[in-house]
PDB file of C-alpha atoms in Angstrom:
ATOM      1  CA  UNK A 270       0.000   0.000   0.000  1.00 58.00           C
ATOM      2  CA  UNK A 271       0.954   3.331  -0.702  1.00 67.00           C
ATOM      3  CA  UNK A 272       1.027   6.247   2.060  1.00 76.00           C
ATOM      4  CA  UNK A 273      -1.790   8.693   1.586  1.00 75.00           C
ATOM      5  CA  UNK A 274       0.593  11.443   1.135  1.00 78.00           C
ATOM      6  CA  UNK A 275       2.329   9.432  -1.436  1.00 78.00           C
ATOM      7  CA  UNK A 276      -1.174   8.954  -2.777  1.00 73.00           C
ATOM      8  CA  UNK A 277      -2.144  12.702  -3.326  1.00 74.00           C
ATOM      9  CA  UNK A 278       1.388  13.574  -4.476  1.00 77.00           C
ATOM     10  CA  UNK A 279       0.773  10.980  -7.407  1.00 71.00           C
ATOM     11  CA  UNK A 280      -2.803  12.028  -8.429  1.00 72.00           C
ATOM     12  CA  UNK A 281      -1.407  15.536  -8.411  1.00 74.00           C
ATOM     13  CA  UNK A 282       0.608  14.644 -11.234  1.00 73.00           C
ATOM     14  CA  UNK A 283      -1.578  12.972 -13.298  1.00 71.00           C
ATOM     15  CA  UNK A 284      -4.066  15.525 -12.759  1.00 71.00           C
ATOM     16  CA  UNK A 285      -1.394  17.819 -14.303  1.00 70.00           C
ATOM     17  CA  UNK A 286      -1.744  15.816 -17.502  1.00 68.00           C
ATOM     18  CA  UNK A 287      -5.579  15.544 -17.717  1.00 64.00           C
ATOM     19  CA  UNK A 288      -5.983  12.040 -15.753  1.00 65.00           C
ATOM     20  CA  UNK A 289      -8.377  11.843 -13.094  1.00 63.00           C
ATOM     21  CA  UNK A 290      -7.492   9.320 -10.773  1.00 58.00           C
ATOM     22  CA  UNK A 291     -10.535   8.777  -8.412  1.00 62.00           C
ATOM     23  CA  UNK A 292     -12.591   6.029  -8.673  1.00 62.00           C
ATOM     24  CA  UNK A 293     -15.307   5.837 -10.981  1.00 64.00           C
ATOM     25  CA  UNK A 294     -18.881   4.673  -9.081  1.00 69.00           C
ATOM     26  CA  UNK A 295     -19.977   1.367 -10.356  1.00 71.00           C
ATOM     27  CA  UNK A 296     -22.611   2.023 -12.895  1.00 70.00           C
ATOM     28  CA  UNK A 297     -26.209   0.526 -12.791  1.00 70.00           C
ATOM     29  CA  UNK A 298     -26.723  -2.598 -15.360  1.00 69.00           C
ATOM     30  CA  UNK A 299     -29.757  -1.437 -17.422  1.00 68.00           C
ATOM     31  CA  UNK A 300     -32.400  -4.454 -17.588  1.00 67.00           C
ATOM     32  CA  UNK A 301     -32.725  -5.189 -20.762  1.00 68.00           C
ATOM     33  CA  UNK A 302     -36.886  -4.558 -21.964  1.00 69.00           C
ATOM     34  CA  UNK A 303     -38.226  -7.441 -22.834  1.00 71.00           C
ATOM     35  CA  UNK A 304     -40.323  -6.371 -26.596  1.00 73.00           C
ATOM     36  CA  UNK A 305     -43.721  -6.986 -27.394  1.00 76.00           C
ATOM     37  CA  UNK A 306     -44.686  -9.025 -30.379  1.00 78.00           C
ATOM     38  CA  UNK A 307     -47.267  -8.250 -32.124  1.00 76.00           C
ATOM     39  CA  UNK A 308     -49.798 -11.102 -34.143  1.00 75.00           C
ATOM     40  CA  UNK A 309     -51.332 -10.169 -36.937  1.00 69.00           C
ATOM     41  CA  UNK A 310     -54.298 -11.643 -37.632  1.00 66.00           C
ATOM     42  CA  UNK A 311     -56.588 -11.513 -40.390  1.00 53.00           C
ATOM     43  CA  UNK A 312     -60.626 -11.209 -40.210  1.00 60.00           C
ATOM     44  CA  UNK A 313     -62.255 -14.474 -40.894  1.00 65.00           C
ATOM     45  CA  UNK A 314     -63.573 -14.671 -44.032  1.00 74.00           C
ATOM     46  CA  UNK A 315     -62.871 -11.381 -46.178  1.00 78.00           C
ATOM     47  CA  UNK A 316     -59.008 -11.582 -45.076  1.00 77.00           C
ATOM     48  CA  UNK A 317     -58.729 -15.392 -46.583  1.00 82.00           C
ATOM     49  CA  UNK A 318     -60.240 -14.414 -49.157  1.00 87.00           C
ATOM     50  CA  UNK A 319     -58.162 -11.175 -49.767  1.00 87.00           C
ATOM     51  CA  UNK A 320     -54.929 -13.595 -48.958  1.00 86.00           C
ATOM     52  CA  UNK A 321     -56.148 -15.284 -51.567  1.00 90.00           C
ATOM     53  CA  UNK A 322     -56.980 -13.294 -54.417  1.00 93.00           C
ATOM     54  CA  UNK A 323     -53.922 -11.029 -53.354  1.00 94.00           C
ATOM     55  CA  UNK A 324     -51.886 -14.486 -54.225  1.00 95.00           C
ATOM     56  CA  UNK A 325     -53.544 -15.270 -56.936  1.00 96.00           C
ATOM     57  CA  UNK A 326     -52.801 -11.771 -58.566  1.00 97.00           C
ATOM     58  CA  UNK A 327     -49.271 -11.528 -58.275  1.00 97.00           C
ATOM     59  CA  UNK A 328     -49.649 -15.657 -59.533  1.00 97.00           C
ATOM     60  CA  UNK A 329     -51.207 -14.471 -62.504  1.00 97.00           C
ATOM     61  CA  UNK A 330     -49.097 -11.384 -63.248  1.00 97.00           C
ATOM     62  CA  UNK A 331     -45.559 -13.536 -62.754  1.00 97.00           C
ATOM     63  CA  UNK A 332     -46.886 -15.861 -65.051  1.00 98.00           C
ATOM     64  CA  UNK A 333     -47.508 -13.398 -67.432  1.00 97.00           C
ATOM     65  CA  UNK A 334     -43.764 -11.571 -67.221  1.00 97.00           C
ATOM     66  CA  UNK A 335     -42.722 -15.296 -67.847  1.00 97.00           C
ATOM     67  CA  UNK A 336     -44.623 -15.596 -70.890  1.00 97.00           C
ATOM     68  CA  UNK A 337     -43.598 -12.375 -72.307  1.00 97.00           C
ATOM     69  CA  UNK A 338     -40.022 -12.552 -71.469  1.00 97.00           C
ATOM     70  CA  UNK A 339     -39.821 -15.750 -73.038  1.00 97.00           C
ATOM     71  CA  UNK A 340     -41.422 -13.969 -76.224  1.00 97.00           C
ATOM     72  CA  UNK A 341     -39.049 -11.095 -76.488  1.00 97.00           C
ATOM     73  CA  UNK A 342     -36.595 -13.948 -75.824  1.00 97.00           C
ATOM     74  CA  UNK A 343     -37.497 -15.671 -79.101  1.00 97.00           C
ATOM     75  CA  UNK A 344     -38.227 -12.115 -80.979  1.00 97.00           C
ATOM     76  CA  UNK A 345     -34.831 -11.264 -80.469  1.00 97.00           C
ATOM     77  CA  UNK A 346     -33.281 -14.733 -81.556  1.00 97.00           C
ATOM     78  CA  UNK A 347     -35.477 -14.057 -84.609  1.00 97.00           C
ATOM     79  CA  UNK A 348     -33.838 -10.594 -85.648  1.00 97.00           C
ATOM     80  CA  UNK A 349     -30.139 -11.575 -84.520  1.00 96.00           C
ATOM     81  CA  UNK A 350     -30.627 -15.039 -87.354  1.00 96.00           C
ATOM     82  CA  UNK A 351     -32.084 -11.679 -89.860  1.00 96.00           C
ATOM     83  CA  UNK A 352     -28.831  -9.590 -89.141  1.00 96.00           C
ATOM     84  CA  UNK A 353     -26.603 -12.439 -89.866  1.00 95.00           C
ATOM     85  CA  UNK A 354     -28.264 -13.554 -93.101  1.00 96.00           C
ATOM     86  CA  UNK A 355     -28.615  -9.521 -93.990  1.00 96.00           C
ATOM     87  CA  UNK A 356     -24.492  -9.593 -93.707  1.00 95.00           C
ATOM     88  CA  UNK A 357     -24.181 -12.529 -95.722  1.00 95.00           C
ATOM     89  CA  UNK A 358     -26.524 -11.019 -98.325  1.00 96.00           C
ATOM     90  CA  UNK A 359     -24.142  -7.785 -97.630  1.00 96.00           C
ATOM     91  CA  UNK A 360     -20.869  -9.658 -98.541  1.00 95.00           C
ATOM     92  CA  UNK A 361     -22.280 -11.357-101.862  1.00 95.00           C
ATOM     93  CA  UNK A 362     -23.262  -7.822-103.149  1.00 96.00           C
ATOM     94  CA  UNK A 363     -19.936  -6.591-102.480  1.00 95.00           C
ATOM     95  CA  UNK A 364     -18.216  -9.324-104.406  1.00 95.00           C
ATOM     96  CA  UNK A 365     -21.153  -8.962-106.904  1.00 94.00           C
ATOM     97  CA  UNK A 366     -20.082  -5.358-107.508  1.00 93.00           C
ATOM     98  CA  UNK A 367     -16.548  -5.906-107.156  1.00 91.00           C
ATOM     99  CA  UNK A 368     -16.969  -8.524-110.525  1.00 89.00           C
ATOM    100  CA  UNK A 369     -19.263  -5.540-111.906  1.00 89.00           C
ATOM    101  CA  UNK A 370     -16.225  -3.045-111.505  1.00 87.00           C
ATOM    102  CA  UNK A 371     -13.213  -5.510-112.796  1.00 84.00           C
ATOM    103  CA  UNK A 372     -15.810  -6.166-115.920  1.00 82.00           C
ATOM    104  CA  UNK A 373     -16.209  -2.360-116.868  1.00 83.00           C
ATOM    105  CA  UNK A 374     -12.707  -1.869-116.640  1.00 82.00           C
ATOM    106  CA  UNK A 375     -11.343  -0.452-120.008  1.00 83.00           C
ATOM    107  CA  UNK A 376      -7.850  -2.884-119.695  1.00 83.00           C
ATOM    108  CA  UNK A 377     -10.344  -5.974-118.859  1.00 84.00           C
ATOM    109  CA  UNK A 378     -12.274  -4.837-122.078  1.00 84.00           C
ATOM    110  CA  UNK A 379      -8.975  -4.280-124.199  1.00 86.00           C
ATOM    111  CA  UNK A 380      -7.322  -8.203-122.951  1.00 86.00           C
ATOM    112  CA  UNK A 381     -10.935  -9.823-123.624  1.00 85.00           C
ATOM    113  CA  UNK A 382     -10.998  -8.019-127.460  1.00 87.00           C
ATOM    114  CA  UNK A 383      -7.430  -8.475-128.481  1.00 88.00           C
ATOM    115  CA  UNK A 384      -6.835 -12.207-126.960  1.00 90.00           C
ATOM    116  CA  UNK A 385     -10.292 -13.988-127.045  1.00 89.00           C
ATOM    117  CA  UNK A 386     -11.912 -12.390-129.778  1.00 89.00           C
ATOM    118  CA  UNK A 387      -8.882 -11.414-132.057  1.00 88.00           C
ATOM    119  CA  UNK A 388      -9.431  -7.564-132.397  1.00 87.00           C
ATOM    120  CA  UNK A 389      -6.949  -5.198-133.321  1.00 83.00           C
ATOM    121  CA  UNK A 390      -6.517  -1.671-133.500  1.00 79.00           C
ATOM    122  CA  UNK A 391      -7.434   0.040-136.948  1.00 76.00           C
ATOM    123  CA  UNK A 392      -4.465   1.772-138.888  1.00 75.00           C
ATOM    124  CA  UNK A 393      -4.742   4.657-140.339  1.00 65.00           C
ATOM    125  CA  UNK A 394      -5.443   3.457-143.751  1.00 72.00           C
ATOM    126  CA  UNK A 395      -8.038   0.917-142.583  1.00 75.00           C
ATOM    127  CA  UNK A 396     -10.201   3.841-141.563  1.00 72.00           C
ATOM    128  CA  UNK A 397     -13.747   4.233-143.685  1.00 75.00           C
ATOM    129  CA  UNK A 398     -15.198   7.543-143.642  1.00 73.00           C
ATOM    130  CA  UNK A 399     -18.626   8.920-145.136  1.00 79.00           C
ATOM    131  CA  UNK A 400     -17.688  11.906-146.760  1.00 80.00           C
ATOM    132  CA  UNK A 401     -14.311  12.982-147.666  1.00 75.00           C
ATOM    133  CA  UNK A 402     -14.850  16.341-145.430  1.00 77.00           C
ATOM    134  CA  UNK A 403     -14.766  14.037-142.303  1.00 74.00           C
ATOM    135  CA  UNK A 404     -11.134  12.632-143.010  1.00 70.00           C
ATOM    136  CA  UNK A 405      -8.610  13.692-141.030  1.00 70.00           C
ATOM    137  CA  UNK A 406      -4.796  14.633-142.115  1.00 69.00           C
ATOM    138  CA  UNK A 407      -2.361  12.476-142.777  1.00 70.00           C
ATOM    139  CA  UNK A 408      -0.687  11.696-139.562  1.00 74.00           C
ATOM    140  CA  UNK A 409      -3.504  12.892-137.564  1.00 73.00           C
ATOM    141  CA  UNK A 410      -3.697   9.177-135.291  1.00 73.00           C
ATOM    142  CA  UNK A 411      -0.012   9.750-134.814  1.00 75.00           C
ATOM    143  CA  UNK A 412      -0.303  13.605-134.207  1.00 79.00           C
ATOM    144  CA  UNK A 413      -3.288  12.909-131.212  1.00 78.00           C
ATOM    145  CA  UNK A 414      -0.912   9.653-129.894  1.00 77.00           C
ATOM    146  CA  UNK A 415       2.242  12.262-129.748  1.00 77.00           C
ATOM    147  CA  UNK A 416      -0.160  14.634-127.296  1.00 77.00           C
ATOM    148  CA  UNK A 417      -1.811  11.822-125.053  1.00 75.00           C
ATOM    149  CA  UNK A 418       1.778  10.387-123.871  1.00 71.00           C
ATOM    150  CA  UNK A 419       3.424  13.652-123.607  1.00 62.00           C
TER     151      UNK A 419
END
């Protein structure tokens, strides 16, 4: 044990700091309340029967979300099987036009008349004109050649 002088000379210092050193009291133990439960309880008749149709409602109205979930379901199913055949459609236009293109192509034209079918180009005296008015000068094919390349 520690004298009482001893005592106050050590709470006096930790009073300095802020730290009370008496005692605390005991404190009370609160009783814990015990809570009421409440029933609930339906009238007879009208509340079974409200139960009931209440149930039968939201029954009815899952049912229903079902039904038209699974119908959107198979809508959807329905467009993305579209989309892909639309693409596919897509692609053999593309190559469709892409034939198209390579066909109108002057050089295509040119290799198709000069290998397959054995054309050549006309000289100038090969030329056949209506009137004598429309012929050109000598040298003109050679003149027009000069100015294209140059």
């Amino acid at each position: 044990m520690i004298a009482p002088e001893r005592w106050y000379e050590h709470q006096r210092e930790y009073q300095r700091y802020g730290i009370d050193m008496k005692p605390q009291p005991e404190r009370k133990m609160r009783s814990q309340r015990k809570r009421k439960i409440k029933k609930i309880t339906l009238p007879t008749r009208n509340g079974k029967k409200l139960a009931l149709s209440t149930v039968v409602i939201l029954g009815l109205a899952m049912i229903f979300l079902i039904i038209v979930t699974a119908y959107s379901a198979s809508m959807r199913y329905d467009i993305n099987s579209m989309i892909k055949e639309s693409q596919v459609v897509m692609g053999e236009i593309e190559n469709l036009q892409v034939k198209i293109y390579s066909a109108n192509n002057i050089n295509y034209i040119e290799g198709k008349a000069t290998g397959e079918l054995g054309m050549v180009y006309p000289s100038s005296n090969s030329s056949v004109y209506l009137t004598s008015d429309d012929m050109p000068a000598p040298g003109f094919a050679d003149i027009i050649k000069q100015e294209a390349y140059n």
